[in-house]
XYZ file of C-alpha atoms in Angstrom:
454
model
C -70.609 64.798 65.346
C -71.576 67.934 62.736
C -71.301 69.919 65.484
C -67.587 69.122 66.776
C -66.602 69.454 62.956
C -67.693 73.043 63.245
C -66.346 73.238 66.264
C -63.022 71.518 64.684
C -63.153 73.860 62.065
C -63.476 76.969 63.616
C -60.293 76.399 65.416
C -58.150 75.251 62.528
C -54.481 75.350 63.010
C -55.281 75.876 66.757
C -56.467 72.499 67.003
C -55.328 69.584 64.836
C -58.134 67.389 63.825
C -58.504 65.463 60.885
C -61.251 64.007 58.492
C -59.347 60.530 58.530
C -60.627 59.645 62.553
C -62.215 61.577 65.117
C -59.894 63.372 66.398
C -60.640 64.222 69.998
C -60.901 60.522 71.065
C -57.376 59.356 69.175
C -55.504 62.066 71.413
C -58.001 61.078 74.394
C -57.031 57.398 73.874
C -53.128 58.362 73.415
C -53.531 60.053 77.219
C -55.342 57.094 78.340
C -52.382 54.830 76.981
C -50.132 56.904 79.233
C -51.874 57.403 82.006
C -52.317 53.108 82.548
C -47.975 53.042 82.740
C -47.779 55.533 85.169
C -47.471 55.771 88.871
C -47.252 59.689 89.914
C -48.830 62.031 88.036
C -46.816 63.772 84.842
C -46.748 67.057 82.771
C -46.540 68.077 79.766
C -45.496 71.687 78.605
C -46.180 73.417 75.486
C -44.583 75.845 73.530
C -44.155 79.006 75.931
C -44.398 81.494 73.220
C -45.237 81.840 69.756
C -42.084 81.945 67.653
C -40.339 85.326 67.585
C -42.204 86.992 70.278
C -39.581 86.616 72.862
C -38.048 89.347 70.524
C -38.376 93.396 71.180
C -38.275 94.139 67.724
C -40.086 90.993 66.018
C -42.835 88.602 65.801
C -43.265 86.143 62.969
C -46.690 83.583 62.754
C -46.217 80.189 61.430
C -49.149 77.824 61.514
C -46.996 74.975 63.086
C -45.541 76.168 66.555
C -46.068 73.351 69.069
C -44.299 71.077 71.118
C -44.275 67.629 69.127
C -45.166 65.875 72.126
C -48.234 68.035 73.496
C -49.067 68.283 70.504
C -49.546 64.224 70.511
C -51.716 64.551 73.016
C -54.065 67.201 72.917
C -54.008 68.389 69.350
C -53.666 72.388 70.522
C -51.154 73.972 68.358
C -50.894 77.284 70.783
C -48.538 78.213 72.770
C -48.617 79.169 76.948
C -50.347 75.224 77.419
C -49.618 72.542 79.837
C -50.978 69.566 79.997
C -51.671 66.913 83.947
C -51.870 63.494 83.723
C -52.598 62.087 87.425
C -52.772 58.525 87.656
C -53.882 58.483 91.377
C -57.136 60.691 90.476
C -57.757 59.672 87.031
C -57.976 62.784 85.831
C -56.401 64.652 82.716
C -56.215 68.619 83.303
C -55.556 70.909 80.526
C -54.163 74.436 81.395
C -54.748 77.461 78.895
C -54.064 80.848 78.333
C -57.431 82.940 79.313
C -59.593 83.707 76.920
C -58.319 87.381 75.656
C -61.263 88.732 72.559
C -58.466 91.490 72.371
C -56.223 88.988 71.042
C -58.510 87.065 69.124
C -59.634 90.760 67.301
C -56.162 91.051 65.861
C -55.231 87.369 65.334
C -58.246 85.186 65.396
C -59.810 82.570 67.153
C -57.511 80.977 70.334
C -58.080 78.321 72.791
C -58.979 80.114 76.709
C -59.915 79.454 79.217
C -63.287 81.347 80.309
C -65.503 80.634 83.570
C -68.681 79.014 83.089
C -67.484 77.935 79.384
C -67.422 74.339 78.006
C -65.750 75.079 74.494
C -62.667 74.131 74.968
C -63.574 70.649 76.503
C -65.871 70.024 73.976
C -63.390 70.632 71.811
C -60.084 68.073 73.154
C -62.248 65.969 74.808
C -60.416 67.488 78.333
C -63.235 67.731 80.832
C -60.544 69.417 83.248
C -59.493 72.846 81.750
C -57.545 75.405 84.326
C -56.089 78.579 83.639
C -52.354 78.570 82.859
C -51.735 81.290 85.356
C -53.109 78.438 88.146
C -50.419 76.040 86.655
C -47.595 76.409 89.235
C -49.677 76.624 92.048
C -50.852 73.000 91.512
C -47.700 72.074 90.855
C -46.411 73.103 94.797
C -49.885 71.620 95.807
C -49.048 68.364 93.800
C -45.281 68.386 95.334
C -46.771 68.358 99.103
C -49.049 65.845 98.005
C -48.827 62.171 100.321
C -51.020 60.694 97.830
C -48.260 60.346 95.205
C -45.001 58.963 95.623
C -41.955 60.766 95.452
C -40.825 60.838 92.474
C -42.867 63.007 89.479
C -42.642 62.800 85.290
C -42.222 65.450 82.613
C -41.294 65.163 79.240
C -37.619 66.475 78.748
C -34.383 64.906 77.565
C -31.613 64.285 79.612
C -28.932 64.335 77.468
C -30.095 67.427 75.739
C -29.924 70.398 77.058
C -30.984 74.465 76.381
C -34.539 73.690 74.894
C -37.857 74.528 76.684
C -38.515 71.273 77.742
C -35.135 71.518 79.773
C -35.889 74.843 81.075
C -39.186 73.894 82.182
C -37.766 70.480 83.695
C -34.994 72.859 85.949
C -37.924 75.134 87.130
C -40.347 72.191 87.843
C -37.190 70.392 89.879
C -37.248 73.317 92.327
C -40.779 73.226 92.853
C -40.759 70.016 93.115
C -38.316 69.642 95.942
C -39.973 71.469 98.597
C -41.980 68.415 98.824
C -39.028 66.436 98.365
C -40.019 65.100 95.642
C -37.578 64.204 92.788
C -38.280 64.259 88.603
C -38.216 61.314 85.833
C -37.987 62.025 82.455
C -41.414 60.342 80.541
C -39.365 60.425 77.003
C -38.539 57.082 76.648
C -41.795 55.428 77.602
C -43.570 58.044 74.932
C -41.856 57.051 72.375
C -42.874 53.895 72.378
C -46.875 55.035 72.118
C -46.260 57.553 69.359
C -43.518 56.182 66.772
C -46.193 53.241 66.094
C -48.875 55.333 64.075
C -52.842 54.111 64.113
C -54.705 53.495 61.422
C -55.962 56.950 60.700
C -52.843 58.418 61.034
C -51.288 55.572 58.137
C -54.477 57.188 55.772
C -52.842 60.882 56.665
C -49.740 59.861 55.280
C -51.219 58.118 52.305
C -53.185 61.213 51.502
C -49.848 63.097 51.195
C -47.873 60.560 49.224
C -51.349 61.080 47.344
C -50.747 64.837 46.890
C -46.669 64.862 46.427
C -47.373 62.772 43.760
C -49.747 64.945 41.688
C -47.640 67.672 42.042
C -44.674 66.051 41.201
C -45.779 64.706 37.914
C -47.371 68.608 36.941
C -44.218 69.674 37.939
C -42.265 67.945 35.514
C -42.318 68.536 32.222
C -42.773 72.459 33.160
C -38.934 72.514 34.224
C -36.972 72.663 31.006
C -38.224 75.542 30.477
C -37.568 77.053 33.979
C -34.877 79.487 34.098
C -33.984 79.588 38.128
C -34.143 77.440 41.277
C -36.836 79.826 42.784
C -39.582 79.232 39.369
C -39.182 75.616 40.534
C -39.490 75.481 44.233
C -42.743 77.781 43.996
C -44.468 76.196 41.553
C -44.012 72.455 43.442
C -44.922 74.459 46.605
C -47.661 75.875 45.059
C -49.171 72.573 43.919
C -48.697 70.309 46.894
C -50.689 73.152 48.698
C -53.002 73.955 46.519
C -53.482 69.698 45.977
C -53.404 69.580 49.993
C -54.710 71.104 53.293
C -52.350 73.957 52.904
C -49.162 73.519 55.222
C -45.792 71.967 53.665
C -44.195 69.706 56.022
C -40.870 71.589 56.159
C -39.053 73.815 53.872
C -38.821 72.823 49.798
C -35.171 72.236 49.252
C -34.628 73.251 45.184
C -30.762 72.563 44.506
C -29.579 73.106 41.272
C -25.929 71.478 39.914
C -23.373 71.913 42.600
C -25.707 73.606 44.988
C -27.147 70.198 45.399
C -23.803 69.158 48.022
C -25.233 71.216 50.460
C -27.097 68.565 52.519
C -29.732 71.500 53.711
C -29.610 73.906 51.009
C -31.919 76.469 51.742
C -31.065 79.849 49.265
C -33.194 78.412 46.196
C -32.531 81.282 44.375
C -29.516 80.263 41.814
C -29.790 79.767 38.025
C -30.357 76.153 37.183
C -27.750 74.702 35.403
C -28.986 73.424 31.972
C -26.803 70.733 31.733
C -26.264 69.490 35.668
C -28.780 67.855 37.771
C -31.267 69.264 40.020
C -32.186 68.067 43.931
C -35.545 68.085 45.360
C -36.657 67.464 48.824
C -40.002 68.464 49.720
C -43.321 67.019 51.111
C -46.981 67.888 52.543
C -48.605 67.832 55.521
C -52.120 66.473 55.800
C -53.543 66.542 59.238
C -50.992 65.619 61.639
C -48.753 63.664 58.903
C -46.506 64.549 56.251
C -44.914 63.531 53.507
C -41.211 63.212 53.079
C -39.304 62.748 49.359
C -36.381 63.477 47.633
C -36.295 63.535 44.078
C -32.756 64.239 41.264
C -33.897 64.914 38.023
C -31.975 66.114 34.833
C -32.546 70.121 33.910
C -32.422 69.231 30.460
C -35.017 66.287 30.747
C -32.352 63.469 30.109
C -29.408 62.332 32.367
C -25.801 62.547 30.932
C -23.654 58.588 31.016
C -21.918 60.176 33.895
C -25.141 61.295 35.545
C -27.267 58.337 34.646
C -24.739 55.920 35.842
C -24.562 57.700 39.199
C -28.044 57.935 39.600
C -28.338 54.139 38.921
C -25.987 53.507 41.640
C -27.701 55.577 44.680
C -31.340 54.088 43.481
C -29.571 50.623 43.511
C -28.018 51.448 46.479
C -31.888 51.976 47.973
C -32.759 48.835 46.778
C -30.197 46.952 48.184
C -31.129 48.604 52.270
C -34.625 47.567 52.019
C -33.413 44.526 51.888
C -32.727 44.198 55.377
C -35.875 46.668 56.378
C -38.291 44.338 58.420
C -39.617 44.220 61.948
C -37.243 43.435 64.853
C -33.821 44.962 63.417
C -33.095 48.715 64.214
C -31.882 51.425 62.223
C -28.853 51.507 63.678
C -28.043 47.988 62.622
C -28.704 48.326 59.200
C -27.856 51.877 58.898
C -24.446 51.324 56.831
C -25.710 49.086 54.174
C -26.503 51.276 51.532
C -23.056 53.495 51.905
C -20.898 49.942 51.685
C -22.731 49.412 48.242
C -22.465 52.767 47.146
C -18.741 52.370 47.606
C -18.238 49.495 45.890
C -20.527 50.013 43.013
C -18.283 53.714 42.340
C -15.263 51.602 41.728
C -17.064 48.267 40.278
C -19.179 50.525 37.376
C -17.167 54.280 37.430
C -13.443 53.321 38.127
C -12.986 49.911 36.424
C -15.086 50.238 33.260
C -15.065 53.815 32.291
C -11.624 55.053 33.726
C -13.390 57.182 36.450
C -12.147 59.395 39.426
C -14.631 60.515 42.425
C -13.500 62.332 45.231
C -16.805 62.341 48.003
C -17.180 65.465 50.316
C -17.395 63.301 53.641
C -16.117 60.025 55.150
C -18.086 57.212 53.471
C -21.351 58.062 55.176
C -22.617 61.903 53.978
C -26.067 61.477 56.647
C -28.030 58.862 57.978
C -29.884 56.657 55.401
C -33.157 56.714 57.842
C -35.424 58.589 59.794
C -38.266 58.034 61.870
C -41.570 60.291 60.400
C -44.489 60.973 62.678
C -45.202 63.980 65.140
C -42.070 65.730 63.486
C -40.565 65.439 60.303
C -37.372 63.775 61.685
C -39.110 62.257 64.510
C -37.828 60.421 67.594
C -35.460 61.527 70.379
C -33.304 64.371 69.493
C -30.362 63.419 71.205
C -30.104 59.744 69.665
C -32.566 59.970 66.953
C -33.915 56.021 68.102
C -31.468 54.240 66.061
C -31.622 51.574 68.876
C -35.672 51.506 68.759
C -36.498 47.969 67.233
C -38.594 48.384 63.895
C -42.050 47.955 64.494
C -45.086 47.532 62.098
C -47.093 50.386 61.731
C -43.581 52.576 62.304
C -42.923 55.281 59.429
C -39.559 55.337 58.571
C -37.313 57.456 55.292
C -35.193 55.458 53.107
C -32.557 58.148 51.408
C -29.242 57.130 50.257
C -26.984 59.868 48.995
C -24.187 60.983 46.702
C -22.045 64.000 47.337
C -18.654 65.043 45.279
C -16.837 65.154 42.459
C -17.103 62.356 39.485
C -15.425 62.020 35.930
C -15.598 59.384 33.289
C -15.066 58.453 30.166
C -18.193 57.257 28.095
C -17.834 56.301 24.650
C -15.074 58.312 24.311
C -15.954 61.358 25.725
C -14.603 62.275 29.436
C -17.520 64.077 31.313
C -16.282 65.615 34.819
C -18.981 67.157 37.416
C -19.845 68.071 40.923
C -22.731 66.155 41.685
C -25.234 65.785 44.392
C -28.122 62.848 44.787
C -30.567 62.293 46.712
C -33.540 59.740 46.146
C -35.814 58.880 49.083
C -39.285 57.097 49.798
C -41.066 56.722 52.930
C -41.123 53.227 54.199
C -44.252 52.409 56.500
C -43.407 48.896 58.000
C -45.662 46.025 58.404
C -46.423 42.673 60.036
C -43.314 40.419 58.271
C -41.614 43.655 55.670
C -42.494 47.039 54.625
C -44.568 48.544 52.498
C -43.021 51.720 50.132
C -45.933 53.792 49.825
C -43.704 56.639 47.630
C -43.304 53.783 45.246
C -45.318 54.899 42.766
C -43.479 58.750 42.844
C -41.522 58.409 39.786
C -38.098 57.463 40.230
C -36.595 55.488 37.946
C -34.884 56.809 34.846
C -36.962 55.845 32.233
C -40.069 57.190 33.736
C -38.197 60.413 34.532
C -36.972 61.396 31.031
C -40.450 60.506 29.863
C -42.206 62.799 32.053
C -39.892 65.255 31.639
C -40.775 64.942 27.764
């Protein structure tokens, strides 16, 4: 075991592994899963090139560049991989770039494949490892093939079309055909192995609530004193990765006043406003899961009437959804819950007791109020994001109601009129009979807020 941490840890952010579980046999038992529903034999493609190097003039290097669904499955964050499951033979075959020391001098270490070496098996747990440049000549071998029926499986999406996964699906179709064999799509039956996360995966996403947490709460009572949007989003960056493994699970999102209507606001680079509200949406990744929170606190350290009555309504608002969050329903069914109370609660508490006006910027639902969190950040199909999926326990799921537009009222005598965006969200893991918030104790509420904020 020492020695496949070494081995682990010499090819970090190559290979996802974790100290939660032993990571080779989780993605060896995912395949396994698989490979007991299927009937032909089924591929998986990877990335096909790092990000930016299909460009002349450009190559960028993020440490996250994989295809969510190989990635599932092997743990190799490279690109230039596929990945054969074959039913008939039993056999799981893992095809890699060759091993290029060239490479390796200017960019480090990177899984190849090299004759007469074991590493890379010993390192997925893939006894079978191939050269990529052998890939589509087993595939016309496979297509000729008696042995296996006539139909094959990739993973690709049939009602979305233009990504890799599509272009790889077209290409494999041809190849396919000369052996008249035709393709199925292995999407659906995926999803329902990896939106259900184990047990070590559950103690990944603890560990970042864990860490988004700390950070939060150092965080806050430094940002009175903060003059711009960009002081704020480096300093929370700088703690969650400092606190965690080192890779944020997406983009921070630091909105200040108005800039917080912009659903993805991405500039963080604006004064904040001393007197308006400030949006926060950020998280951490730790191993193969994340973290995923949004956060509106006052600049000043204490909420306005207008503000704090607002605020009240969207955290109520939150409330009021998890009612109805519980194995068996989907998020589709449920999904317009929180927008229905929002709506009423504007004109019960703004309109009718303090004279208000609001004007929204969308059509009584700004974004959905849920999100499936796993693999990806927003995970699940692209095309339909599994609203229909029926909640499961062990499923990871976002709870974040919003509030977008303009408000006024009048609070003890005083009218106070302001462009406001809200966002509060937790990340809802759900269990055998309910759910269980584990971003519950992330302040939120108002009182702890202004406290912290000092």
């Amino acid at each position: 075991m020492q020695k496949q941490k070494l081995l682990e840890k010499a090819y970090s952010q190559v290979f996802l592994s974790s100290k939660f579980y032993d990571s080779a046999k989780i993605y060896a038992k995912r395949r396994q899963n698989l490979l007991k529903k299927l009937d032909s034999f089924c591929v998986f493609a990877g990335m096909p090139m790092d990000p930016g190097s299909e460009e002349a003039w450009t190559e960028t290097w993020t440490l996250f560049v994989q295809e969510p669904a190989f990635l599932y499955l092997t743990g190799v964050n490279q690109a230039g991989c596929f990945l054969l499951l074959d039913p008939v033979l039993k056999t799981e075959t893992l095809f890699v770039p060759r091993k290029d020391p060239f490479r390796e001098f200017w960019n480090g270490k990177r899984i190849g494949y090299l004759e007469g070496e074991d590493e890379v098996a010993r390192l997925t747990g893939i006894k079978n490892i191939r050269p990529a440049d052998e890939f589509w000549t087993a595939m016309r071998k496979l297509a000729g093939d008696k042995r296996y029926p006539n139909h094959a499986y990739a993973f690709f999406f049939e009602r979305f079309k233009g990504d890799h996964n599509d272009r790889f699906s077209v290409k494999l179709r041809t190849v396919l055909s000369r052996g008249r064999k035709t393709l199925k799509s292995v999407a659906d039956l995926h999803w329902k192995f990896r939106l259900p996360l184990e047990e070590g995966r559950v103690a990944e996403a603890k560990a970042a609530q864990k860490v988004t947490d700390k950070a939060f709460r150092t965080v806050l009572p430094q940002v009175r004193n903060m003059k711009n949007e960009r002081e704020l989003y480096l300093k929370l960056n700088y703690e969650m990765q400092r606190l965690g493994d080192g890779d944020l699970a997406f983009p921070t999102i630091c909105a200040s006043g108005a800039n917080a209507c912009c659903l993805h606001y991405v500039k963080n680079d604006e004064q904040i406003k001393k007197n308006g509200l400030i949006l926060l949406d950020f998280g951490i990744r730790i191993g193969t899961l994340h973290s995923d929170l949004s956060r509106t606190i006052p600049a000043s350290g204490r909420f306005n009437p207008l503000q704090k009555l607002l605020y009240q309504i969207v955290l109520d608002s939150a409330k009021e959804y998890q009612k109805f969050v519980k194995p068996g329903v989907s998020l589709r069914s449920i999904g317009q819950v929180p927008w229905q109370f929002i709506l009423g609660e504007l004109e019960n508490r703004l309109v009718k007791k303090h004279q208000g006006k609001f004007k929204l910027l969308y059509d009584m639902r700004p974004h959905g109020v849920s999100h499936f969190i796993g693999e990806q950040i927003h995970e699940g199909d692209p095309g339909s994001r599994s609203l229909d999926v029926v909640l499961e326990p062990g499923m990871l799921i976002s709870c974040e109601p919003g509030l977008y537009g303009i408000f006024s009222g009048v609070f003890n005598g005083k009218r106070f009129s302001e462009k406001i965006g809200i966002r509060i969200e937790d990340d809802l893991l759900i269990t055998k009979n309910s759910f269980e918030n584990i971003s519950r104790h992330i302040p939120k509420e108002i009182v702890e807020i202004e406290k912290l904020m000092g």
